[in-house]
Amino acid sequence: MAFKSVKDVPLGPYCHLESTLINKTGEWRNMRPVLDRSKCIRCYICWKFCPDVAIKILPDGNIEHDYEFCKGCGICANECPKKAITMVREE
Amino acid sequence: MVKKVITGNSAAAYGVKLARVQVVSAYPITPQTTVVEKLADFVANGELNARFVNVESEHSALAALISASLGGARTFTATSAHGLALMHEMMHWAAGARTPVVMVNVNRAMGPPWNIWAEMTDSIAQRDTGWIQFYGESNQEVLDTMIQLYRICEDKEVMLPGMICEDAFYLSHTVLPVDIPEQEDVDRFLPPFESAYKLDFDNPVSIGSLSMPHQWYMELRYKIAESMENARKKIVEVDREFGKIFGRSYSGLVENYRGDDADLLLICAGTMASTAKDVVDEMRNEGVKAGLLRLRVFRPFPNAEIVNLVQNAKVIGVADRSISFGNQGPFFTEIKGALYGKIPTKLLKNYIVGIGGRDVTTNTLKSIFRNMASIKDHGLDEEVTWVDLKR
């Protein structure tokens, strides 16, 4: 989406797939999920439920939030059976 | 060339067949149903090589066609009144995604109370969705406009959806002789659809994803407005070229019937225009200088054409087969807007007629011309009159 003016814009809202990676929707977050890895049992329920695909499974099997895209909805914290995720107000 | 005596809906179906439409999707609603019934026959008996997608609603019908159009197919749907209202969200989507879907809308009144007869409120309520809008006067014009619409809508400088409206029953179910053009002539006039933005597995794109206030949403809307402006000249060019090949054309955006020297100039759209032409002839025989302008296209609105054509009129009457509650007839307000500041102030009068399919007879139109004559001599009585209202 590196357009300079209206003249460069295509007729319709078509864009290459990377464009959805440009909008860092994590900027919209008020509440930040914080993981206590000592309580995590790697069930990946949070990963399944995250509506923004903002939870990554790392090569070592641990999970990690992608704060560039996490909007802070809190579903992961709500679903976690071990209460390993707490929502903390963004400063 | 074959001449058939057929309904407006049947004429529309022949238009679809001749345009070699590839995907049809629609949901039945009176008085549109016979358009897609005829198309289902064409597909079933092999006369039209198209995919006919059955769906559970008009919203889905249009959604299916937006996808098919993005896939590069030429698409068609037909609907009416409540069906068109249910499509409303997808109407914006079709224009926003720049898919040149073509539709027949049979103009029918909105309920309640239940009413299946002619009124233009359904399509006029879709005014701001970014669709090109034509209003037909005869079955022949419906067929011919179908073929013209694909040329206009699929033009690279336009790429917008378009509809042709037929007055319920007066056109949709009334038989008239119609010339069915030769397929090879239509093929010469209308090449296959070449989408500029066809979905392609090898070059994937996302369509319609988020565009924030500081990004390109506003520019994409500007492009739609620009393409609508481009459509003005395309409509005229395509109509002229159609005339050269098929021997019929429809004066582009506005038809002028004995209007050049008319003192009393009536402006209307749809089937009542053909009745009005007879009335104009009768008035002329009586020595009254009456004339008619028929709005063939409502979007893009023919502002400049109307200004040019009303220069000599003393009284301009606008007959609306719809009413914008809380204001006046929609054609009337747009025509007033077109004239403002362009010509010296004229006597302008709005007639609300034919609501819910109430017949607009020669007597109705004569009473309108008599009122216009009285305005010419005595000045404006009231700005808006509901004609044939039971008072």
Short mmCIF file of C-alpha atoms in Angstrom, two decimals:
data_model
loop_
_atom_site.label_atom_id
_atom_site.label_comp_id
_atom_site.label_asym_id
_atom_site.label_seq_id
_atom_site.Cartn_x
_atom_site.Cartn_y
_atom_site.Cartn_z
CA MET A 1 0.00 0.00 0.00
CA ALA A 2 2.84 2.33 -0.79
CA PHE A 3 0.74 4.76 -2.78
CA LYS A 4 1.67 8.40 -3.16
CA SER A 5 -1.66 9.82 -4.28
CA VAL A 6 -5.15 8.93 -5.46
CA LYS A 7 -3.69 8.46 -8.95
CA ASP A 8 -1.69 5.38 -7.83
CA VAL A 9 -4.62 3.74 -6.02
CA PRO A 10 -6.24 0.85 -7.94
CA LEU A 11 -9.95 1.06 -8.79
CA GLY A 12 -11.00 -1.37 -6.11
CA PRO A 13 -9.94 -2.41 -2.59
CA TYR A 14 -7.49 -5.02 -3.83
CA CYS A 15 -4.18 -5.37 -2.08
CA HIS A 16 -1.39 -7.86 -1.77
CA LEU A 17 -1.78 -10.12 1.20
CA GLU A 18 1.06 -8.55 3.19
CA SER A 19 -1.04 -5.44 3.57
CA THR A 20 -2.94 -6.97 6.49
CA LEU A 21 0.43 -7.13 8.26
CA ILE A 22 0.92 -3.38 7.88
CA ASN A 23 -1.94 -2.38 10.18
CA LYS A 24 -0.48 -3.07 13.63
CA THR A 25 -3.82 -3.54 15.35
CA GLY A 26 -2.06 -4.11 18.67
CA GLU A 27 -1.92 -0.32 18.96
CA TRP A 28 -5.65 -0.40 19.75
CA ARG A 29 -5.11 -2.45 22.97
CA ASN A 30 -6.17 -1.15 26.41
CA MET A 31 -5.63 -4.36 28.36
CA ARG A 32 -2.50 -6.48 27.89
CA PRO A 33 -2.48 -10.26 28.42
CA VAL A 34 0.50 -11.32 30.56
CA LEU A 35 1.43 -15.01 30.71
CA ASP A 36 2.82 -16.70 33.82
CA ARG A 37 4.76 -19.47 32.08
CA SER A 38 5.17 -21.43 35.36
CA LYS A 39 1.39 -22.10 35.36
CA CYS A 40 1.11 -22.89 31.62
CA ILE A 41 0.41 -26.59 30.83
CA ARG A 42 0.72 -26.10 27.03
CA CYS A 43 -2.88 -27.14 26.33
CA TYR A 44 -3.03 -24.44 23.57
CA ILE A 45 -6.66 -23.63 24.32
CA CYS A 46 -5.71 -19.93 24.22
CA TRP A 47 -4.08 -20.45 20.80
CA LYS A 48 -7.28 -22.06 19.49
CA PHE A 49 -9.56 -19.35 20.84
CA CYS A 50 -7.56 -16.22 19.93
CA PRO A 51 -9.73 -14.45 17.32
CA ASP A 52 -6.76 -12.49 15.95
CA VAL A 53 -4.25 -15.38 15.59
CA ALA A 54 -2.06 -13.33 17.94
CA ILE A 55 -0.76 -16.27 20.00
CA LYS A 56 2.28 -18.05 18.63
CA ILE A 57 3.51 -21.54 19.52
CA LEU A 58 7.29 -21.36 19.81
CA PRO A 59 9.63 -24.16 18.60
CA ASP A 60 10.16 -25.21 22.23
CA GLY A 61 6.37 -25.68 22.68
CA ASN A 62 5.86 -22.60 24.80
CA ILE A 63 3.30 -19.98 23.76
CA GLU A 64 3.89 -16.27 23.28
CA HIS A 65 1.52 -13.33 22.63
CA ASP A 66 2.12 -11.28 19.50
CA TYR A 67 1.68 -7.79 20.91
CA GLU A 68 1.80 -6.16 17.44
CA PHE A 69 -1.60 -7.69 16.67
CA CYS A 70 -3.19 -8.64 20.04
CA LYS A 71 -6.12 -6.22 20.59
CA GLY A 72 -6.44 -7.20 24.26
CA CYS A 73 -9.88 -8.81 24.12
CA GLY A 74 -9.06 -11.11 27.06
CA ILE A 75 -10.54 -14.30 25.58
CA CYS A 76 -7.25 -16.16 26.17
CA ALA A 77 -7.26 -15.19 29.85
CA ASN A 78 -10.91 -16.17 30.19
CA GLU A 79 -10.42 -19.58 28.54
CA CYS A 80 -7.14 -20.55 30.26
CA PRO A 81 -7.97 -23.52 32.59
CA LYS A 82 -4.95 -22.77 34.81
CA LYS A 83 -5.50 -18.99 35.09
CA ALA A 84 -1.99 -18.54 33.68
CA ILE A 85 -2.92 -15.35 31.78
CA THR A 86 -3.84 -12.11 33.55
CA MET A 87 -5.06 -8.91 31.92
CA VAL A 88 -3.06 -5.84 32.92
CA ARG A 89 -4.00 -2.25 32.05
CA GLU A 90 -1.73 -0.70 29.40
CA GLU A 91 0.09 2.38 30.65
CA MET B 1 -33.32 -11.15 -36.82
CA VAL B 2 -36.29 -12.87 -35.19
CA LYS B 3 -39.33 -10.96 -33.95
CA LYS B 4 -41.11 -12.41 -30.92
CA VAL B 5 -44.15 -11.20 -28.99
CA ILE B 6 -42.90 -11.43 -25.41
CA THR B 7 -43.10 -9.84 -21.95
CA GLY B 8 -40.52 -7.42 -20.55
CA ASN B 9 -39.26 -10.14 -18.24
CA SER B 10 -38.84 -12.53 -21.15
CA ALA B 11 -37.05 -9.77 -23.10
CA ALA B 12 -34.66 -9.37 -20.15
CA ALA B 13 -33.94 -13.10 -20.16
CA TYR B 14 -33.17 -12.99 -23.90
CA GLY B 15 -30.81 -10.09 -23.17
CA VAL B 16 -28.99 -12.23 -20.59
CA LYS B 17 -28.74 -15.13 -23.03
CA LEU B 18 -27.41 -12.95 -25.84
CA ALA B 19 -24.88 -11.37 -23.45
CA ARG B 20 -23.57 -14.91 -22.75
CA VAL B 21 -23.85 -14.45 -18.99
CA GLN B 22 -21.85 -17.12 -17.16
CA VAL B 23 -23.32 -17.08 -13.63
CA VAL B 24 -26.95 -16.39 -12.67
CA SER B 25 -28.16 -16.29 -9.08
CA ALA B 26 -31.51 -15.05 -7.86
CA TYR B 27 -34.32 -15.65 -5.39
CA PRO B 28 -37.92 -15.57 -6.60
CA ILE B 29 -40.13 -12.55 -5.91
CA THR B 30 -43.16 -11.29 -7.81
CA PRO B 31 -43.07 -9.64 -10.34
CA GLN B 32 -39.48 -10.59 -11.16
CA THR B 33 -39.77 -14.38 -10.94
CA THR B 34 -40.44 -15.01 -14.63
CA VAL B 35 -37.06 -13.49 -15.58
CA VAL B 36 -35.12 -16.21 -13.81
CA GLU B 37 -37.69 -18.90 -14.64
CA LYS B 38 -36.99 -18.22 -18.30
CA LEU B 39 -33.25 -18.23 -17.61
CA ALA B 40 -33.56 -21.55 -15.75
CA ASP B 41 -35.18 -22.94 -18.93
CA PHE B 42 -32.38 -21.58 -21.10
CA VAL B 43 -29.75 -23.15 -18.83
CA ALA B 44 -31.63 -26.46 -18.52
CA ASN B 45 -32.14 -26.89 -22.26
CA GLY B 46 -28.56 -25.93 -23.07
CA GLU B 47 -29.30 -22.63 -24.83
CA LEU B 48 -27.30 -20.70 -22.23
CA ASN B 49 -24.02 -22.10 -20.94
CA ALA B 50 -24.21 -20.63 -17.44
CA ARG B 51 -24.05 -21.77 -13.82
CA PHE B 52 -27.45 -21.19 -12.18
CA VAL B 53 -26.90 -20.84 -8.42
CA ASN B 54 -29.97 -21.42 -6.24
CA VAL B 55 -29.80 -19.49 -2.97
CA GLU B 56 -31.92 -18.90 0.13
CA SER B 57 -32.17 -15.10 -0.14
CA GLU B 58 -31.48 -12.08 -2.31
CA HIS B 59 -28.62 -11.09 0.01
CA SER B 60 -26.92 -14.40 -0.81
CA ALA B 61 -27.75 -14.10 -4.52
CA LEU B 62 -25.83 -10.87 -4.80
CA ALA B 63 -23.03 -12.09 -2.52
CA ALA B 64 -22.61 -15.12 -4.82
CA LEU B 65 -22.40 -12.89 -7.87
CA ILE B 66 -19.87 -10.51 -6.35
CA SER B 67 -17.60 -13.52 -5.78
CA ALA B 68 -18.27 -14.91 -9.26
CA SER B 69 -17.56 -11.50 -10.80
CA LEU B 70 -14.29 -11.22 -8.87
CA GLY B 71 -13.49 -14.64 -10.31
CA GLY B 72 -13.85 -13.13 -13.78
CA ALA B 73 -17.36 -14.30 -14.73
CA ARG B 74 -20.11 -12.23 -16.35
CA THR B 75 -22.99 -12.26 -13.86
CA PHE B 76 -26.71 -11.52 -13.64
CA THR B 77 -29.47 -11.35 -11.05
CA ALA B 78 -33.03 -10.08 -10.97
CA THR B 79 -35.15 -8.88 -8.09
CA SER B 80 -37.86 -6.53 -6.96
CA ALA B 81 -38.91 -4.36 -3.98
CA HIS B 82 -38.30 -6.28 -0.72
CA GLY B 83 -35.74 -8.47 -2.47
CA LEU B 84 -33.77 -5.39 -3.51
CA ALA B 85 -34.07 -3.97 0.00
CA LEU B 86 -32.60 -7.20 1.41
CA MET B 87 -29.70 -6.85 -1.05
CA HIS B 88 -28.91 -3.35 0.20
CA GLU B 89 -25.71 -4.22 2.10
CA MET B 90 -24.38 -6.23 -0.84
CA MET B 91 -25.34 -3.39 -3.23
CA HIS B 92 -22.66 -1.28 -1.55
CA TRP B 93 -20.29 -4.23 -1.61
CA ALA B 94 -20.73 -4.83 -5.35
CA ALA B 95 -19.92 -1.21 -6.15
CA GLY B 96 -17.12 -0.96 -3.56
CA ALA B 97 -15.43 -4.11 -4.87
CA ARG B 98 -15.89 -2.77 -8.43
CA THR B 99 -17.74 -5.83 -9.71
CA PRO B 100 -19.79 -5.10 -12.86
CA VAL B 101 -22.79 -7.22 -11.85
CA VAL B 102 -25.90 -6.46 -13.92
CA MET B 103 -29.42 -6.75 -12.56
CA VAL B 104 -33.01 -6.36 -13.63
CA ASN B 105 -35.07 -4.74 -10.92
CA VAL B 106 -38.80 -4.85 -11.50
CA ASN B 107 -39.99 -1.66 -9.83
CA ARG B 108 -42.56 -2.66 -7.22
CA ALA B 109 -44.01 -0.82 -4.22
CA MET B 110 -42.68 -1.55 -0.72
CA GLY B 111 -44.99 -2.93 1.98
CA PRO B 112 -46.76 -2.68 4.27
CA PRO B 113 -49.53 -2.74 3.22
CA TRP B 114 -48.70 -5.53 0.81
CA ASN B 115 -48.60 -4.25 -2.77
CA ILE B 116 -46.91 -5.89 -5.74
CA TRP B 117 -47.57 -3.13 -8.29
CA ALA B 118 -45.45 -0.49 -9.99
CA GLU B 119 -43.58 2.14 -7.96
CA MET B 120 -39.97 3.31 -8.14
CA THR B 121 -39.25 3.70 -4.42
CA ASP B 122 -37.36 0.38 -4.24
CA SER B 123 -34.62 1.33 -6.72
CA ILE B 124 -34.49 5.00 -5.77
CA ALA B 125 -33.73 3.90 -2.20
CA GLN B 126 -30.55 2.32 -3.69
CA ARG B 127 -29.51 5.65 -5.21
CA ASP B 128 -26.32 6.12 -3.20
CA THR B 129 -24.92 2.59 -3.46
CA GLY B 130 -22.78 3.27 -6.56
CA TRP B 131 -24.97 1.39 -9.07
CA ILE B 132 -25.73 2.74 -12.53
CA GLN B 133 -29.52 2.95 -12.88
CA PHE B 134 -31.57 2.76 -16.09
CA TYR B 135 -35.37 2.96 -16.34
CA GLY B 136 -36.95 1.17 -19.29
CA GLU B 137 -39.93 2.26 -21.36
CA SER B 138 -40.53 -0.75 -23.63
CA ASN B 139 -39.73 -4.46 -23.73
CA GLN B 140 -37.37 -3.82 -26.64
CA GLU B 141 -35.52 -1.20 -24.63
CA VAL B 142 -35.16 -3.64 -21.72
CA LEU B 143 -33.51 -6.24 -23.96
CA ASP B 144 -31.30 -3.71 -25.72
CA THR B 145 -30.29 -2.01 -22.46
CA MET B 146 -29.25 -5.36 -20.97
CA ILE B 147 -26.68 -5.72 -23.76
CA GLN B 148 -25.61 -2.07 -23.48
CA LEU B 149 -25.26 -2.33 -19.69
CA TYR B 150 -22.64 -5.08 -19.84
CA ARG B 151 -20.58 -2.94 -22.22
CA ILE B 152 -20.90 0.12 -19.97
CA CYS B 153 -20.40 -1.59 -16.61
CA GLU B 154 -17.43 -3.74 -17.73
CA ASP B 155 -15.61 -0.80 -19.33
CA LYS B 156 -12.19 -0.39 -17.69
CA GLU B 157 -12.95 3.25 -16.93
CA VAL B 158 -16.27 2.36 -15.29
CA MET B 159 -16.14 -1.08 -13.57
CA LEU B 160 -19.35 -0.55 -11.61
CA PRO B 161 -22.55 -2.60 -11.26
CA GLY B 162 -25.70 -1.53 -13.08
CA MET B 163 -29.44 -2.14 -13.10
CA ILE B 164 -32.24 -1.76 -15.59
CA CYS B 165 -35.64 -1.15 -13.98
CA GLU B 166 -38.96 -2.28 -15.43
CA ASP B 167 -42.29 -1.00 -14.13
CA ALA B 168 -44.09 -3.92 -12.48
CA PHE B 169 -46.64 -5.56 -14.80
CA TYR B 170 -46.75 -2.61 -17.24
CA LEU B 171 -43.45 -3.91 -18.60
CA SER B 172 -42.69 -7.11 -16.71
CA HIS B 173 -45.88 -8.94 -17.71
CA THR B 174 -47.16 -7.10 -20.79
CA VAL B 175 -46.35 -8.56 -24.19
CA LEU B 176 -44.98 -6.43 -27.01
CA PRO B 177 -43.24 -7.30 -30.28
CA VAL B 178 -39.48 -7.48 -29.67
CA ASP B 179 -36.67 -7.91 -32.19
CA ILE B 180 -34.26 -10.55 -30.92
CA PRO B 181 -30.82 -9.54 -32.22
CA GLU B 182 -28.56 -12.07 -33.94
CA GLN B 183 -26.04 -13.69 -31.60
CA GLU B 184 -23.14 -12.90 -33.92
CA ASP B 185 -24.03 -9.19 -33.93
CA VAL B 186 -24.20 -9.17 -30.12
CA ASP B 187 -20.86 -10.99 -29.94
CA ARG B 188 -19.35 -8.33 -32.20
CA PHE B 189 -20.77 -5.57 -29.97
CA LEU B 190 -20.06 -7.21 -26.61
CA PRO B 191 -16.72 -9.01 -26.25
CA PRO B 192 -16.18 -11.47 -23.34
CA PHE B 193 -15.68 -9.92 -19.88
CA GLU B 194 -12.02 -9.19 -19.20
CA SER B 195 -11.72 -8.30 -15.53
CA ALA B 196 -8.88 -5.96 -14.67
CA TYR B 197 -8.69 -7.49 -11.18
CA LYS B 198 -9.49 -11.15 -11.63
CA LEU B 199 -8.77 -13.39 -8.64
CA ASP B 200 -5.62 -15.34 -9.44
CA PHE B 201 -4.07 -18.18 -7.41
CA ASP B 202 -0.59 -17.28 -8.67
CA ASN B 203 -0.89 -13.65 -7.66
CA PRO B 204 -3.02 -13.63 -4.51
CA VAL B 205 -4.62 -10.44 -3.19
CA SER B 206 -6.98 -9.66 -0.36
CA ILE B 207 -10.15 -7.81 -1.27
CA GLY B 208 -11.95 -5.38 0.98
CA SER B 209 -9.63 -5.62 3.97
CA LEU B 210 -9.28 -2.78 6.47
CA SER B 211 -8.50 0.72 5.23
CA MET B 212 -8.25 3.24 8.05
CA PRO B 213 -9.10 6.97 7.95
CA HIS B 214 -5.51 7.99 7.22
CA GLN B 215 -5.14 5.29 4.54
CA TRP B 216 -7.01 4.92 1.22
CA TYR B 217 -10.73 4.53 1.91
CA MET B 218 -11.51 8.11 0.94
CA GLU B 219 -9.48 7.82 -2.26
CA LEU B 220 -11.30 4.58 -3.22
CA ARG B 221 -14.63 6.38 -2.79
CA TYR B 222 -13.34 9.26 -4.94
CA LYS B 223 -12.55 6.67 -7.63
CA ILE B 224 -16.15 5.43 -7.62
CA ALA B 225 -17.38 9.01 -8.07
CA GLU B 226 -14.86 9.49 -10.89
CA SER B 227 -15.99 6.26 -12.62
CA MET B 228 -19.63 7.37 -12.41
CA GLU B 229 -18.59 10.54 -14.24
CA ASN B 230 -16.82 8.38 -16.85
CA ALA B 231 -20.03 6.37 -17.21
CA ARG B 232 -21.88 9.45 -18.53
CA LYS B 233 -19.99 9.56 -21.79
CA LYS B 234 -19.78 5.75 -22.05
CA ILE B 235 -23.58 5.52 -21.87
CA VAL B 236 -23.91 7.92 -24.79
CA GLU B 237 -21.10 6.29 -26.82
CA VAL B 238 -22.38 2.75 -26.25
CA ASP B 239 -25.94 3.76 -27.15
CA ARG B 240 -24.71 5.38 -30.37
CA GLU B 241 -22.59 2.37 -31.34
CA PHE B 242 -25.51 0.07 -30.53
CA GLY B 243 -27.63 2.12 -32.92
CA LYS B 244 -25.12 1.65 -35.75
CA ILE B 245 -25.15 -2.14 -35.41
CA PHE B 246 -28.75 -2.83 -34.42
CA GLY B 247 -30.62 0.16 -35.87
CA ARG B 248 -32.06 1.23 -32.50
CA SER B 249 -30.80 3.71 -29.94
CA TYR B 250 -32.33 5.54 -27.00
CA SER B 251 -30.89 9.08 -26.86
CA GLY B 252 -28.31 8.23 -24.19
CA LEU B 253 -29.35 9.54 -20.78
CA VAL B 254 -32.47 11.59 -21.59
CA GLU B 255 -35.01 11.18 -24.38
CA ASN B 256 -36.42 14.40 -25.78
CA TYR B 257 -39.93 14.04 -27.21
CA ARG B 258 -41.19 17.23 -28.88
CA GLY B 259 -39.53 19.17 -26.08
CA ASP B 260 -37.43 21.70 -28.02
CA ASP B 261 -40.11 24.37 -28.38
CA ALA B 262 -42.45 23.17 -25.61
CA ASP B 263 -43.96 25.72 -23.22
CA LEU B 264 -45.20 22.94 -20.95
CA LEU B 265 -42.46 20.38 -20.45
CA LEU B 266 -43.15 17.21 -18.47
CA ILE B 267 -40.26 15.11 -17.13
CA CYS B 268 -40.82 11.51 -16.05
CA ALA B 269 -39.39 7.98 -16.34
CA GLY B 270 -40.56 4.47 -17.10
CA THR B 271 -43.74 3.34 -18.82
CA MET B 272 -45.78 6.45 -18.05
CA ALA B 273 -43.54 8.21 -20.60
CA SER B 274 -45.08 6.24 -23.47
CA THR B 275 -48.60 7.25 -22.32
CA ALA B 276 -47.32 10.82 -21.97
CA LYS B 277 -46.09 10.80 -25.59
CA ASP B 278 -49.65 10.11 -26.78
CA VAL B 279 -50.93 12.89 -24.53
CA VAL B 280 -48.28 15.30 -25.86
CA ASP B 281 -49.44 14.51 -29.42
CA GLU B 282 -53.07 15.16 -28.44
CA MET B 283 -52.18 18.43 -26.73
CA ARG B 284 -50.16 19.51 -29.78
CA ASN B 285 -53.19 18.79 -32.01
CA GLU B 286 -55.18 21.09 -29.73
CA GLY B 287 -52.57 23.80 -30.20
CA VAL B 288 -50.91 23.44 -26.78
CA LYS B 289 -47.11 23.41 -26.96
CA ALA B 290 -46.53 20.36 -24.78
CA GLY B 291 -43.36 18.27 -24.64
CA LEU B 292 -41.76 15.43 -22.74
CA LEU B 293 -38.34 14.52 -21.40
CA ARG B 294 -37.91 10.90 -20.39
CA LEU B 295 -35.22 10.17 -17.80
CA ARG B 296 -33.62 7.01 -19.08
CA VAL B 297 -30.76 7.11 -16.59
CA PHE B 298 -31.01 8.19 -12.95
CA ARG B 299 -27.43 7.40 -11.91
CA PRO B 300 -25.29 9.06 -13.14
CA PHE B 301 -27.85 11.88 -13.07
CA PRO B 302 -28.14 13.77 -16.38
CA ASN B 303 -27.65 17.27 -14.92
CA ALA B 304 -26.18 19.00 -17.99
CA GLU B 305 -28.56 17.27 -20.44
CA ILE B 306 -31.58 18.48 -18.47
CA VAL B 307 -30.25 22.05 -18.27
CA ASN B 308 -29.80 22.06 -22.06
CA LEU B 309 -33.20 20.57 -22.81
CA VAL B 310 -35.36 22.81 -20.59
CA GLN B 311 -34.02 26.18 -21.82
CA ASN B 312 -37.21 27.15 -23.70
CA ALA B 313 -39.81 25.70 -21.34
CA LYS B 314 -42.13 28.07 -19.48
CA VAL B 315 -43.37 25.50 -16.98
CA ILE B 316 -41.52 22.31 -16.04
CA GLY B 317 -43.57 19.52 -14.48
CA VAL B 318 -41.87 16.53 -12.88
CA ALA B 319 -43.92 13.35 -12.41
CA ASP B 320 -42.52 11.09 -9.69
CA ARG B 321 -43.73 7.53 -9.21
CA SER B 322 -42.28 7.64 -5.68
CA ILE B 323 -42.10 10.01 -2.75
CA SER B 324 -39.22 10.79 -0.41
CA PHE B 325 -41.10 11.12 2.87
CA GLY B 326 -40.20 14.39 4.57
CA ASN B 327 -39.29 16.06 1.29
CA GLN B 328 -40.62 15.88 -2.28
CA GLY B 329 -40.45 13.51 -5.25
CA PRO B 330 -36.85 12.31 -5.70
CA PHE B 331 -36.66 13.21 -9.42
CA PHE B 332 -38.06 16.66 -8.60
CA THR B 333 -35.46 17.55 -5.98
CA GLU B 334 -32.63 16.31 -8.22
CA ILE B 335 -33.92 18.26 -11.22
CA LYS B 336 -34.25 21.43 -9.12
CA GLY B 337 -30.66 20.85 -8.02
CA ALA B 338 -29.52 20.39 -11.62
CA LEU B 339 -31.11 23.66 -12.73
CA TYR B 340 -30.05 25.88 -9.83
CA GLY B 341 -27.76 28.68 -10.97
CA LYS B 342 -27.56 27.31 -14.52
CA ILE B 343 -30.61 29.01 -16.04
CA PRO B 344 -32.99 31.78 -15.00
CA THR B 345 -35.55 30.53 -12.47
CA LYS B 346 -38.35 28.49 -14.05
CA LEU B 347 -41.80 27.58 -12.81
CA LEU B 348 -41.29 24.07 -11.43
CA LYS B 349 -44.00 21.74 -10.25
CA ASN B 350 -43.91 18.24 -8.78
CA TYR B 351 -46.65 15.68 -9.42
CA ILE B 352 -46.72 12.55 -7.27
CA VAL B 353 -48.46 9.89 -9.38
CA GLY B 354 -49.06 6.16 -9.68
CA ILE B 355 -48.11 5.28 -6.10
CA GLY B 356 -48.64 1.57 -5.38
CA GLY B 357 -49.32 0.98 -9.08
CA ARG B 358 -52.32 3.32 -9.34
CA ASP B 359 -52.86 3.61 -13.09
CA VAL B 360 -51.35 6.70 -14.71
CA THR B 361 -53.88 7.14 -17.51
CA THR B 362 -54.09 9.62 -20.37
CA ASN B 363 -56.62 11.50 -18.21
CA THR B 364 -54.11 11.66 -15.34
CA LEU B 365 -51.48 13.12 -17.64
CA LYS B 366 -53.95 15.51 -19.31
CA SER B 367 -54.91 16.87 -15.88
CA ILE B 368 -51.19 17.42 -15.23
CA PHE B 369 -50.74 19.35 -18.50
CA ARG B 370 -53.91 21.38 -17.75
CA ASN B 371 -52.45 22.28 -14.35
CA MET B 372 -49.17 23.28 -16.00
CA ALA B 373 -51.10 25.50 -18.45
CA SER B 374 -52.84 27.14 -15.51
CA ILE B 375 -49.46 27.71 -13.79
CA LYS B 376 -48.18 29.32 -16.99
CA ASP B 377 -51.05 31.83 -16.91
CA HIS B 378 -51.62 32.32 -13.18
CA GLY B 379 -48.40 31.26 -11.44
CA LEU B 380 -47.61 28.31 -9.18
CA ASP B 381 -50.52 26.96 -7.08
CA GLU B 382 -48.52 24.59 -4.86
CA GLU B 383 -45.09 23.03 -5.31
CA VAL B 384 -46.16 19.39 -4.89
CA THR B 385 -49.51 17.83 -5.82
CA TRP B 386 -50.54 14.22 -5.33
CA VAL B 387 -52.50 13.50 -8.52
CA ASP B 388 -55.53 11.15 -8.47
CA LEU B 389 -55.47 11.06 -4.65
CA LYS B 390 -58.96 10.31 -3.27
CA ARG B 391 -59.71 13.62 -1.58
#
